[in-house]
Short mmCIF file of C-alpha atoms in Angstrom, two decimals:
data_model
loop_
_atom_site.label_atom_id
_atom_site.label_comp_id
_atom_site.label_asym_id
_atom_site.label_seq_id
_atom_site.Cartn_x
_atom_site.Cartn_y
_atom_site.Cartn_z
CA UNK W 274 -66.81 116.63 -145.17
CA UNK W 275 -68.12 119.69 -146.56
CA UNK W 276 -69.22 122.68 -144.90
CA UNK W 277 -73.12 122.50 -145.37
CA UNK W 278 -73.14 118.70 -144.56
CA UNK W 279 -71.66 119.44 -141.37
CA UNK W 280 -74.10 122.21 -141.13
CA UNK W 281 -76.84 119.53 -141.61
CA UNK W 282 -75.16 116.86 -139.04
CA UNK W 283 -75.45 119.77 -136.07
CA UNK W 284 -78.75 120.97 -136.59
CA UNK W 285 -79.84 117.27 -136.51
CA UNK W 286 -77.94 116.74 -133.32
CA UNK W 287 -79.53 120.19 -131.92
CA UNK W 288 -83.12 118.06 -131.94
CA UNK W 289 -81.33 115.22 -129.83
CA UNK W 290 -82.47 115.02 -126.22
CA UNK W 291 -82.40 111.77 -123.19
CA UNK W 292 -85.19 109.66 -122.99
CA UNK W 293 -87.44 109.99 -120.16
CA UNK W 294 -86.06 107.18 -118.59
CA UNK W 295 -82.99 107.98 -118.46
CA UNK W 296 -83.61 111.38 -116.99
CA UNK W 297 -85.71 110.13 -114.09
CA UNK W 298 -82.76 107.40 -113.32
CA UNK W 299 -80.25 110.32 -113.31
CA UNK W 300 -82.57 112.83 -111.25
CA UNK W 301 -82.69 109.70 -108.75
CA UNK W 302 -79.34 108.88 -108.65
CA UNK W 303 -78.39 112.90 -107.84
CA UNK W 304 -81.15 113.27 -104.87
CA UNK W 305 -79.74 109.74 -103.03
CA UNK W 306 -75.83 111.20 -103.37
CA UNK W 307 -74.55 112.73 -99.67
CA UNK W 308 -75.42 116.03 -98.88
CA UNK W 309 -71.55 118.28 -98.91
CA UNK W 310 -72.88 121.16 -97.11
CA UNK W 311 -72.50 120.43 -93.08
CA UNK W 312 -75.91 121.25 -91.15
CA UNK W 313 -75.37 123.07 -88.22
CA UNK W 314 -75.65 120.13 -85.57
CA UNK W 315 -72.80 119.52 -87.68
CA UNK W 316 -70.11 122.62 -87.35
CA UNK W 317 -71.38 123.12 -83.33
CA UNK W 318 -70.20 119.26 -82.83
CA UNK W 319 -67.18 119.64 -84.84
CA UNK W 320 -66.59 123.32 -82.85
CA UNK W 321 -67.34 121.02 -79.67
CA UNK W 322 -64.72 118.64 -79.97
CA UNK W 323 -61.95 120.88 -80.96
CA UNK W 324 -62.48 123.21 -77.97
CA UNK W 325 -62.63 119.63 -75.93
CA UNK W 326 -59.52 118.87 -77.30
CA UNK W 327 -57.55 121.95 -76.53
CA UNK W 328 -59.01 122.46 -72.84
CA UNK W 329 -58.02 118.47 -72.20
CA UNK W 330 -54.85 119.70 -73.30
CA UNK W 331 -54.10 122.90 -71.44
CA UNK W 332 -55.00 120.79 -68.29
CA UNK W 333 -52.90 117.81 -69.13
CA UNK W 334 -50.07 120.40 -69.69
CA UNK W 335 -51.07 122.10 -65.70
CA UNK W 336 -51.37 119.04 -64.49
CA UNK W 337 -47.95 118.65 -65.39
CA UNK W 338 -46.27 121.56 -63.99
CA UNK W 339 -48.02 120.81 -60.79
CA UNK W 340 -46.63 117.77 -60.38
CA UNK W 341 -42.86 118.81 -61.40
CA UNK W 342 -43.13 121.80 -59.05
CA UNK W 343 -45.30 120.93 -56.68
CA UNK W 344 -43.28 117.94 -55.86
CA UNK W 345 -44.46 114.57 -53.67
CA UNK W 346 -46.14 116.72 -50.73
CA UNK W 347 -48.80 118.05 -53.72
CA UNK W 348 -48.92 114.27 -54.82
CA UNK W 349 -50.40 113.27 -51.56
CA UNK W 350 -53.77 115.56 -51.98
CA UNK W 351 -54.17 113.85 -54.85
CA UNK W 352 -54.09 110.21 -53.25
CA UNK W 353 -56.58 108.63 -51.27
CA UNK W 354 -55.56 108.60 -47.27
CA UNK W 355 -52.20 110.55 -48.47
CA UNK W 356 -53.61 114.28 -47.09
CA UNK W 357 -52.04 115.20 -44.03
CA UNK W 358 -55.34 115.62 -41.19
CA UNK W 359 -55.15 118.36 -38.58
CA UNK W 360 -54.45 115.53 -35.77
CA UNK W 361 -51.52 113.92 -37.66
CA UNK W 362 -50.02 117.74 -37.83
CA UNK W 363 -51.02 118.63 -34.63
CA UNK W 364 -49.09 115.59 -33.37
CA UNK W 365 -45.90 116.22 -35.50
CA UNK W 366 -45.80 119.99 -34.22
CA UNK W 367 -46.11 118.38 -30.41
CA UNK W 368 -43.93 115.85 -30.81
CA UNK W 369 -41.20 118.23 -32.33
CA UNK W 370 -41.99 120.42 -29.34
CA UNK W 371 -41.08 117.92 -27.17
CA UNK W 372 -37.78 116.72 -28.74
CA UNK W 373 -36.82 120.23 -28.14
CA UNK W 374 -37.97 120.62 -24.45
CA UNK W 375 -35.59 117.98 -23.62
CA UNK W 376 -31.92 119.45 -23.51
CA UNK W 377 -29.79 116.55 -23.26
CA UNK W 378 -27.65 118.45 -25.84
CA UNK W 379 -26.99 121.17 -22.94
CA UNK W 380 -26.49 118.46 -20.39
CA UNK W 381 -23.54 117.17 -22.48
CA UNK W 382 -22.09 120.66 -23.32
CA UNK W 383 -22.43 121.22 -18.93
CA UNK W 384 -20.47 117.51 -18.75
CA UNK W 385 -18.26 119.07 -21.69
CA UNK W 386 -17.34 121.95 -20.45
CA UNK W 387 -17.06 121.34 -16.83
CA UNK W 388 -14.20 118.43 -18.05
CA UNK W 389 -12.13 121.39 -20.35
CA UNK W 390 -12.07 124.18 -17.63
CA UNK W 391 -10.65 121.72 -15.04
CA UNK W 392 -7.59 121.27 -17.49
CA UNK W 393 -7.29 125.15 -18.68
CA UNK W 394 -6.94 126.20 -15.12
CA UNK W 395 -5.00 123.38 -14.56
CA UNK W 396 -2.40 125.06 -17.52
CA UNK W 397 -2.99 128.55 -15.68
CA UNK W 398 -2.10 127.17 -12.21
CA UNK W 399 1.09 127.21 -10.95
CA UNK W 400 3.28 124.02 -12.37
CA UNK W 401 3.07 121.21 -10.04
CA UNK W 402 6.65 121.03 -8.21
CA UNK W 403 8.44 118.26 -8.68
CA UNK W 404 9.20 115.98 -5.64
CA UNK W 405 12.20 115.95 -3.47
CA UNK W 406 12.37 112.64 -4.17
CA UNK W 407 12.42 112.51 -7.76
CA UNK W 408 14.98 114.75 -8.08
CA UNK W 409 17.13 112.88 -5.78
CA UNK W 410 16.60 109.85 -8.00
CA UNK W 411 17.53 111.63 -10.78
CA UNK W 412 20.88 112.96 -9.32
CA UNK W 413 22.05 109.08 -7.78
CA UNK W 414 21.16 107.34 -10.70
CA UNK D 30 3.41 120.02 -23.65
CA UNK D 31 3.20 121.47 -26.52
CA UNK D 32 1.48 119.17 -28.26
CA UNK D 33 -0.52 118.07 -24.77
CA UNK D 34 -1.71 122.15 -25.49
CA UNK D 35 -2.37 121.98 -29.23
CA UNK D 36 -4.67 118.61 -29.16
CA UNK D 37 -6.35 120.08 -26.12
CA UNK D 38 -6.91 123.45 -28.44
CA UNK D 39 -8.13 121.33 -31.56
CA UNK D 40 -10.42 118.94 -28.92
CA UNK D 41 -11.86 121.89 -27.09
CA UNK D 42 -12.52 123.95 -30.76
CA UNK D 43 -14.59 120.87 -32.20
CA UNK D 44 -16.39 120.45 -28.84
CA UNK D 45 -17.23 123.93 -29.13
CA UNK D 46 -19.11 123.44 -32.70
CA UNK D 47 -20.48 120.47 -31.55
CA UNK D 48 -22.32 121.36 -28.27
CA UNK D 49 -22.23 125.19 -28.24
CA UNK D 50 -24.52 125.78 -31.18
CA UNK D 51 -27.12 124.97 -28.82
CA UNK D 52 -26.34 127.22 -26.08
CA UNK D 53 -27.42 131.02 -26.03
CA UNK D 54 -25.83 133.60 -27.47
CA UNK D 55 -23.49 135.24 -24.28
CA UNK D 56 -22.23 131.73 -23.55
CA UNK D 57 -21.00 131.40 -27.16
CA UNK D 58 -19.28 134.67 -26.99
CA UNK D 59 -17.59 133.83 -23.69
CA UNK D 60 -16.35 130.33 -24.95
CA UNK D 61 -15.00 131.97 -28.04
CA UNK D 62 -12.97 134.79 -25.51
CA UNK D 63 -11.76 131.44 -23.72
CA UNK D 64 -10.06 129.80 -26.46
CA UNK D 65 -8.65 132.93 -27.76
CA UNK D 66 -6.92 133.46 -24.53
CA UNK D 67 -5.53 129.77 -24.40
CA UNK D 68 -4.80 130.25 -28.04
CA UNK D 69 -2.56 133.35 -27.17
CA UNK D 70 -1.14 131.49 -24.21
CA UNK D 71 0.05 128.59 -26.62
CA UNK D 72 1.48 131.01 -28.88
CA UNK D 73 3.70 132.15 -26.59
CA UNK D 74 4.49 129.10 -25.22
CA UNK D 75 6.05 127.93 -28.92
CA UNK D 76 7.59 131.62 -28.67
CA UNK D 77 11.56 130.33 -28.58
CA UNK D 78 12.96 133.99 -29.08
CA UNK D 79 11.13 135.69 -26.77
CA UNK D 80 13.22 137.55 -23.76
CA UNK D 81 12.28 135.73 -20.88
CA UNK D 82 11.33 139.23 -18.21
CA UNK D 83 9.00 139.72 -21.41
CA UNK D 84 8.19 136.28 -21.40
CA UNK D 85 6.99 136.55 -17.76
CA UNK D 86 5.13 139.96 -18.67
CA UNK D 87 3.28 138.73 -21.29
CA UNK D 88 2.38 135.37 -19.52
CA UNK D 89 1.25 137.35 -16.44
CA UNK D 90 -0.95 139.17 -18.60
CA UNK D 91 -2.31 136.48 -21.20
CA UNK D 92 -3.06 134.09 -17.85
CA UNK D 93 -5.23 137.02 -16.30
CA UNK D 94 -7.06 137.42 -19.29
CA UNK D 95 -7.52 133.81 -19.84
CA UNK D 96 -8.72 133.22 -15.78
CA UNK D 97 -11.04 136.28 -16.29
CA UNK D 98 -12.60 134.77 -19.33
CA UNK D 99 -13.19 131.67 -17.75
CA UNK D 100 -14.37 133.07 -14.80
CA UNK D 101 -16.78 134.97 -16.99
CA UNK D 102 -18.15 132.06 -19.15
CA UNK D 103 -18.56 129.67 -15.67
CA UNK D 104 -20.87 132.68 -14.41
CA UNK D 105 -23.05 132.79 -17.43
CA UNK D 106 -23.22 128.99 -17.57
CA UNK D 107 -24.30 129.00 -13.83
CA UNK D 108 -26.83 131.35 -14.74
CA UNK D 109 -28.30 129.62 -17.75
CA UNK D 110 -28.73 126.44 -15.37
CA UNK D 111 -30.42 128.45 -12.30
CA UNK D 112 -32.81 129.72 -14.42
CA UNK D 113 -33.81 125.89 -15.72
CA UNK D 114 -33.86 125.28 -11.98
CA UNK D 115 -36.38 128.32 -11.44
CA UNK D 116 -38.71 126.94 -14.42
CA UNK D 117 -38.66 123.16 -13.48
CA UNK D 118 -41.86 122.02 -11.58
CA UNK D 119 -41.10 118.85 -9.64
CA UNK D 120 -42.50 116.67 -7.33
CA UNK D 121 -42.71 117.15 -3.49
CA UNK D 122 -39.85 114.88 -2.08
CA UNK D 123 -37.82 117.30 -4.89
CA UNK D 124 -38.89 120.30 -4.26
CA UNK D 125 -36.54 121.43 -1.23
CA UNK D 126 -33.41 119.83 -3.46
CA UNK D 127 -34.56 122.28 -6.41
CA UNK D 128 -34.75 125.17 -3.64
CA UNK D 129 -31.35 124.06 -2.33
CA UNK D 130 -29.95 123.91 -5.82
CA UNK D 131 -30.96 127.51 -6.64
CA UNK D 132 -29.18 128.88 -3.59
CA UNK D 133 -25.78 127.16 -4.45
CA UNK D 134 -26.14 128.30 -8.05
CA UNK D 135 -26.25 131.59 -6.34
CA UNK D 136 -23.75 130.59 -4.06
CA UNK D 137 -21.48 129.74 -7.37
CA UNK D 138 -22.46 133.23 -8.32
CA UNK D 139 -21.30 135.24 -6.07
CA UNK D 140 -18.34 132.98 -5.36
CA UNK D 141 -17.43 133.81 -9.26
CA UNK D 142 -17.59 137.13 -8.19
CA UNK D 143 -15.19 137.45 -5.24
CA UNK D 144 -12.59 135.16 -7.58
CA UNK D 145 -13.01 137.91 -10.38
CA UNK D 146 -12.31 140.61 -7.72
CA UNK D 147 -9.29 139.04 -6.00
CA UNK D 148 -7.99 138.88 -9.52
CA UNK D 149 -8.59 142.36 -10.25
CA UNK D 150 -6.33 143.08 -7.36
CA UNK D 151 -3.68 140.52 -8.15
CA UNK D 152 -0.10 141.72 -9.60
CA UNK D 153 2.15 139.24 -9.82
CA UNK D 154 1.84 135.68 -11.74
CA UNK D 155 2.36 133.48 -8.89
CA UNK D 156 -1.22 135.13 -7.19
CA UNK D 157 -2.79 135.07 -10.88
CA UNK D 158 -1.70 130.95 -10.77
CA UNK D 159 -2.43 130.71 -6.81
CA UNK D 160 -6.17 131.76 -8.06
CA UNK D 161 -6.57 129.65 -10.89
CA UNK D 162 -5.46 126.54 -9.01
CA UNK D 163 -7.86 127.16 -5.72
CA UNK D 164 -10.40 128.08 -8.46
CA UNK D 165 -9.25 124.55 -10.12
CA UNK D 166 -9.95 122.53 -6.28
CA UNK D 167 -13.18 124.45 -5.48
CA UNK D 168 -14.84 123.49 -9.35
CA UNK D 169 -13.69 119.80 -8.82
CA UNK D 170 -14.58 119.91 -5.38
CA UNK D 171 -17.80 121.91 -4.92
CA UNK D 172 -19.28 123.24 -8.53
CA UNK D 173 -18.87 120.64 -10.77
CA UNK D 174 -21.09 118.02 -8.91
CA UNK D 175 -23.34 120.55 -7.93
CA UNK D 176 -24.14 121.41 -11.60
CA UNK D 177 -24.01 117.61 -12.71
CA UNK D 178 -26.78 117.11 -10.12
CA UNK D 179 -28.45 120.41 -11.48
CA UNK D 180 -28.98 118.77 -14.69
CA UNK D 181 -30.04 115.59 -13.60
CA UNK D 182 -32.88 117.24 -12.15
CA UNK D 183 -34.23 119.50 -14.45
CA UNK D 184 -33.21 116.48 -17.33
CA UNK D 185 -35.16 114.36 -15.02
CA UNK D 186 -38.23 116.87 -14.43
CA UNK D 187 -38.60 118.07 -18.27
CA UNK D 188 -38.92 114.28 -19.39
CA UNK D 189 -41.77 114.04 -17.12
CA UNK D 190 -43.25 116.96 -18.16
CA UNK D 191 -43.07 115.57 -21.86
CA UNK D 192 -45.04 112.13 -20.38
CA UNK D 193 -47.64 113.87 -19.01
CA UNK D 194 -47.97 115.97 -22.68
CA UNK D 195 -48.34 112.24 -24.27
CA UNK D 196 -50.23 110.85 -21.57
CA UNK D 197 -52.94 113.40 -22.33
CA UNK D 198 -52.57 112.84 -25.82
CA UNK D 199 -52.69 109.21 -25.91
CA UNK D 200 -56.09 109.56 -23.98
CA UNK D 201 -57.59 111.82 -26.51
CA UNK D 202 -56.45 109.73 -29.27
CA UNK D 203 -58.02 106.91 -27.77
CA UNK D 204 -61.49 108.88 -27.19
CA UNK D 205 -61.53 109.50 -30.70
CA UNK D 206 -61.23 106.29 -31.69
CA UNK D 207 -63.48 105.00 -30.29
CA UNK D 208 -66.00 107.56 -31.01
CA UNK D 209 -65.52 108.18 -34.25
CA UNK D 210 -63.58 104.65 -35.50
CA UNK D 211 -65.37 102.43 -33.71
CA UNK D 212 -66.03 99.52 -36.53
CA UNK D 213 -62.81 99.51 -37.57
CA UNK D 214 -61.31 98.90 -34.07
CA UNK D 215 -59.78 95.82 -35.06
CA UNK D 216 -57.64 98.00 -37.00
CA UNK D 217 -56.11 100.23 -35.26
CA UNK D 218 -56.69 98.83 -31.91
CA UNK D 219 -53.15 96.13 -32.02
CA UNK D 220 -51.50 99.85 -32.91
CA UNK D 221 -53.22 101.80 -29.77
CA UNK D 222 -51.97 99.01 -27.27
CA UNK D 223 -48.50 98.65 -28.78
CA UNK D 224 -48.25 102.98 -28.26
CA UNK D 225 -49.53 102.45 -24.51
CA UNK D 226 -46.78 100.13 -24.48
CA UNK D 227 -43.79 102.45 -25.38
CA UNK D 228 -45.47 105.22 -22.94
CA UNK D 229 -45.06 102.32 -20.46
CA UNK D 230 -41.62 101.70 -21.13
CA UNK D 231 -40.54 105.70 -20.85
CA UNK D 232 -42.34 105.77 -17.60
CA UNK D 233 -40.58 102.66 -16.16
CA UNK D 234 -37.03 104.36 -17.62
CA UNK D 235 -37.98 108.14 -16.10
CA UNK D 236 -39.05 106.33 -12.53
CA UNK D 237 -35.90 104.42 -12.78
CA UNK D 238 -33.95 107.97 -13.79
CA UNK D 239 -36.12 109.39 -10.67
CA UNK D 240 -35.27 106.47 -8.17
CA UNK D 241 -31.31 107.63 -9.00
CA UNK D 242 -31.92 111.14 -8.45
CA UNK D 243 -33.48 109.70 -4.66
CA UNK D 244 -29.12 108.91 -3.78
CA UNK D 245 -29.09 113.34 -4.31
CA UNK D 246 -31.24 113.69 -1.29
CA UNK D 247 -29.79 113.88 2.18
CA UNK D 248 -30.05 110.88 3.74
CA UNK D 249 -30.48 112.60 7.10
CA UNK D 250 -29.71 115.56 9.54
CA UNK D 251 -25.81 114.58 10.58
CA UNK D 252 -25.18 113.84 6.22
CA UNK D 253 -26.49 117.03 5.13
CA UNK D 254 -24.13 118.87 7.58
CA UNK D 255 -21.69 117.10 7.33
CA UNK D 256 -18.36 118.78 5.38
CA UNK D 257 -17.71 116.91 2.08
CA UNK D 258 -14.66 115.69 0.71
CA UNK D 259 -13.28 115.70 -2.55
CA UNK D 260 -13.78 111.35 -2.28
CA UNK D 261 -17.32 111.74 -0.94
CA UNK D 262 -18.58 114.60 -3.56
CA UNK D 263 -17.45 111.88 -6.34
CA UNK D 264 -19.28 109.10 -4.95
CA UNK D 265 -22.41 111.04 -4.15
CA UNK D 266 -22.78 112.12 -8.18
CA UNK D 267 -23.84 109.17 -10.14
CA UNK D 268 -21.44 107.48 -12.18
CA UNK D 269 -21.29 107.44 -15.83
CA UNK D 270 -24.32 110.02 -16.20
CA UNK D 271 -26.82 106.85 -15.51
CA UNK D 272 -29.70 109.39 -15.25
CA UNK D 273 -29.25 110.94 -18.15
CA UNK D 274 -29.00 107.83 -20.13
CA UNK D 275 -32.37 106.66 -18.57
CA UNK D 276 -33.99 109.98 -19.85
CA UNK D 277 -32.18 109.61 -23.19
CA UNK D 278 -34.03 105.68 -23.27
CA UNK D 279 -37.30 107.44 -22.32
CA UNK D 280 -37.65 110.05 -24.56
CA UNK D 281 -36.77 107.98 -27.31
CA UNK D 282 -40.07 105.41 -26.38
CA UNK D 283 -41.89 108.58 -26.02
CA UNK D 284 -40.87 109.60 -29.81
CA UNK D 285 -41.81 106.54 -31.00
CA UNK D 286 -45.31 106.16 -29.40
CA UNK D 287 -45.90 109.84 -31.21
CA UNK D 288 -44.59 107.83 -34.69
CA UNK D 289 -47.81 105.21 -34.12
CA UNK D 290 -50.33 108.00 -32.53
CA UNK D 291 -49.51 109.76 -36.46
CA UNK D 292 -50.62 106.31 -37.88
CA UNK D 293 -53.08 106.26 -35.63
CA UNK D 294 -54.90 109.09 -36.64
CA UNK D 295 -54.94 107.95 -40.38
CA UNK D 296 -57.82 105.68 -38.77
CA UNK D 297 -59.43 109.12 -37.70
CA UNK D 298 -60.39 110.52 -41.32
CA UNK D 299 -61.72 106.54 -42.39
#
């Protein structure tokens, strides 16, 4: 193709342009397509959720340590009928107090040492002499 | 012997850990000064080379230290048991035996005393053995049953002082439950009666302990002055430590009344 023919095809294509149908289908078609830009219901929600998501868990994760720490006697203020009332210590405390009032430890250790003094003076006392009559046995037979 | 001594040594160390830890302080001291003595003693007794005037030296001296020790810790447990005597409250038919108890313990006292004295002013080994051996008669004799009975008592006395303290509490327990519990009775109600049952059961085992301690009073005038024997002292203490066993039965129905007044109180917070 020569030079001024192609010169010729161009400015015949420069006077091409859609029909009017076609450009009211396409202006159509563009309005209905999704929206890309978030509104701002949008990014708070979104914000939201992520801030839900980290507090849920940073308490999961003290929750945790709690319980590892904290060990069964925590678990029980966290279960129903499991806290410990001010009667049920109160009787504990009393009840301790009373195992202690009663010394039948010291009783034994009075039985005790009663029994081991009789037989370390019996080692400091004089020896026991030996009988006249045991000695004569010995000699006859 | 030997060995009779060394057993005796390793018996009367482990008794020591096992029933000293509870005594005070003094009394721990003064068991630890006896068994060093004894300890020493034994030594010397294995001692094969030793010349036998030195031998007789060093015994004299190791058996004076080892009467004055024991002399010392008998004191301080006579002491520790007079004062239990001073604190116990106890009922009227009791109250002159308590009395009468406190003035032998301080009879024991001063007795103590004049046998730490006489030793002071002993020389010679056969005295120092002379001592220990009328020291030896008088304890099986006269001090030994007196503290057995001692303990019965105020054994006897602090377990009822422990019923009344769950008597009271068993009352105010029931009070509020039926004040504040009320609709739920049927629950905890099998519970309450099953607790009044075990304070039951330590009160029948402390009277029981209590109708034993009755054989300690004087029966009359002509008994009470009359001068004991070694036969009659061991017949008067009861055998086997009977009393004691009745307070160890009644304190443990006490503890376990306590384990269903703690359930009991779950009912409380409903």
């Amino acid at each position: 193709m020569h030079e001024q023919e192609l010169i010729t095809v161009v400015q015949l294509c420069r006077a091409v342009e859609p029909s009017t149908d076609f450009k009211e289908r396409s202006r159509r078609l563009i309005a209905a397509l999704p929206q890309k830009r978030p509104t701002w219901i949008e990014v708070v929600s979104r914000e939201l959720v992520e801030n839900l998501k980290f507090t849920f868990s940073l308490a999961l994760a003290s929750f945790i340590l709690v319980a590892v720490f904290g060990g069964f006697a925590y678990w029980r203020n966290f279960i129903p009928g499991g806290r410990f009332t001010n009667e049920s210590r109160e009787l504990l405390s009393e009840a301790e107090q009373i195992n202690l009032g009663i010394e039948l430890g010291e009783a034994e250790y009075f039985t005790e040492s009663a029994r081991e003094m009789t037989l370390l003076l019996g080692e400091i006392r004089k020896p026991e002499e030996v009988p006249v009559d045991d000695l004569l046995d010995q000699i006859i037979f | 012997m030997r060995y009779i001594i060394a057993g005796f040594i390793a018996v009367f160390g482990i008794s020591l850990v096992s029933t000293a830890h509870a005594q005070p302080e003094p009394i721990k001291t003064a068991r630890e000064a006896v068994i060093e003595s004894i300890e020493k003693l034994d030594a010397l007794k294995r001692d094969e080379t030793i010349d036998p005037i030195e031998r007789m030296k060093r015994e004299t001296e190791l058996k004076r230290e080892a009467l004055t020790n024991i002399i010392e810790l008998s004191t301080l447990e006579t002491e520790n048991i007079r004062e239990k005597l001073e604190d116990i409250e106890v009922t009227l038919a009791f109250e002159d035996f308590r009395i009468e108890l406190v003035q032998a313990t301080n009879g024991y006292v001063k007795y103590f005393d004049a046998a730490q004295n006489l030793l002071k002013g002993t020389e010679s080994l056969d005295g120092i053995q002379t001592i220990a051996g009328q020291l030896k008669d008088w304890r099986i004799l006269t001090y030994d049953p007196g503290i057995a009975k001692a303990v019965d008592l105020v054994l006897v006395f602090q377990n009822r002082e422990a019923l009344d303290i769950a008597d009271q509490r068993f009352e105010k327990l029931s009070i509020e439950l039926r004040r504040r519990a009320v609709r739920i009775r049927q629950s905890w109600q099998p519970l309450l009666l099953r607790a009044s049952g075990d304070l039951d059961e330590a009160h029948r085992l402390n009277e029981a302990a209590i109708e034993l301690l009755n054989e300690y009073l004087p029966k009359d005038e002509a008994a009470a002055t009359e001068e004991n024997t070694l036969a009659e002292v061991e017949s008067e203490v009861v055998s086997d430590h009977t009393v004691r066993k009745f307070v160890e039965g009644s304190i443990t129905k006490v503890k376990e009344a306590y384990g269903k007044f703690i359930s009991l109180s779950d009912f409380l917070k409903r």
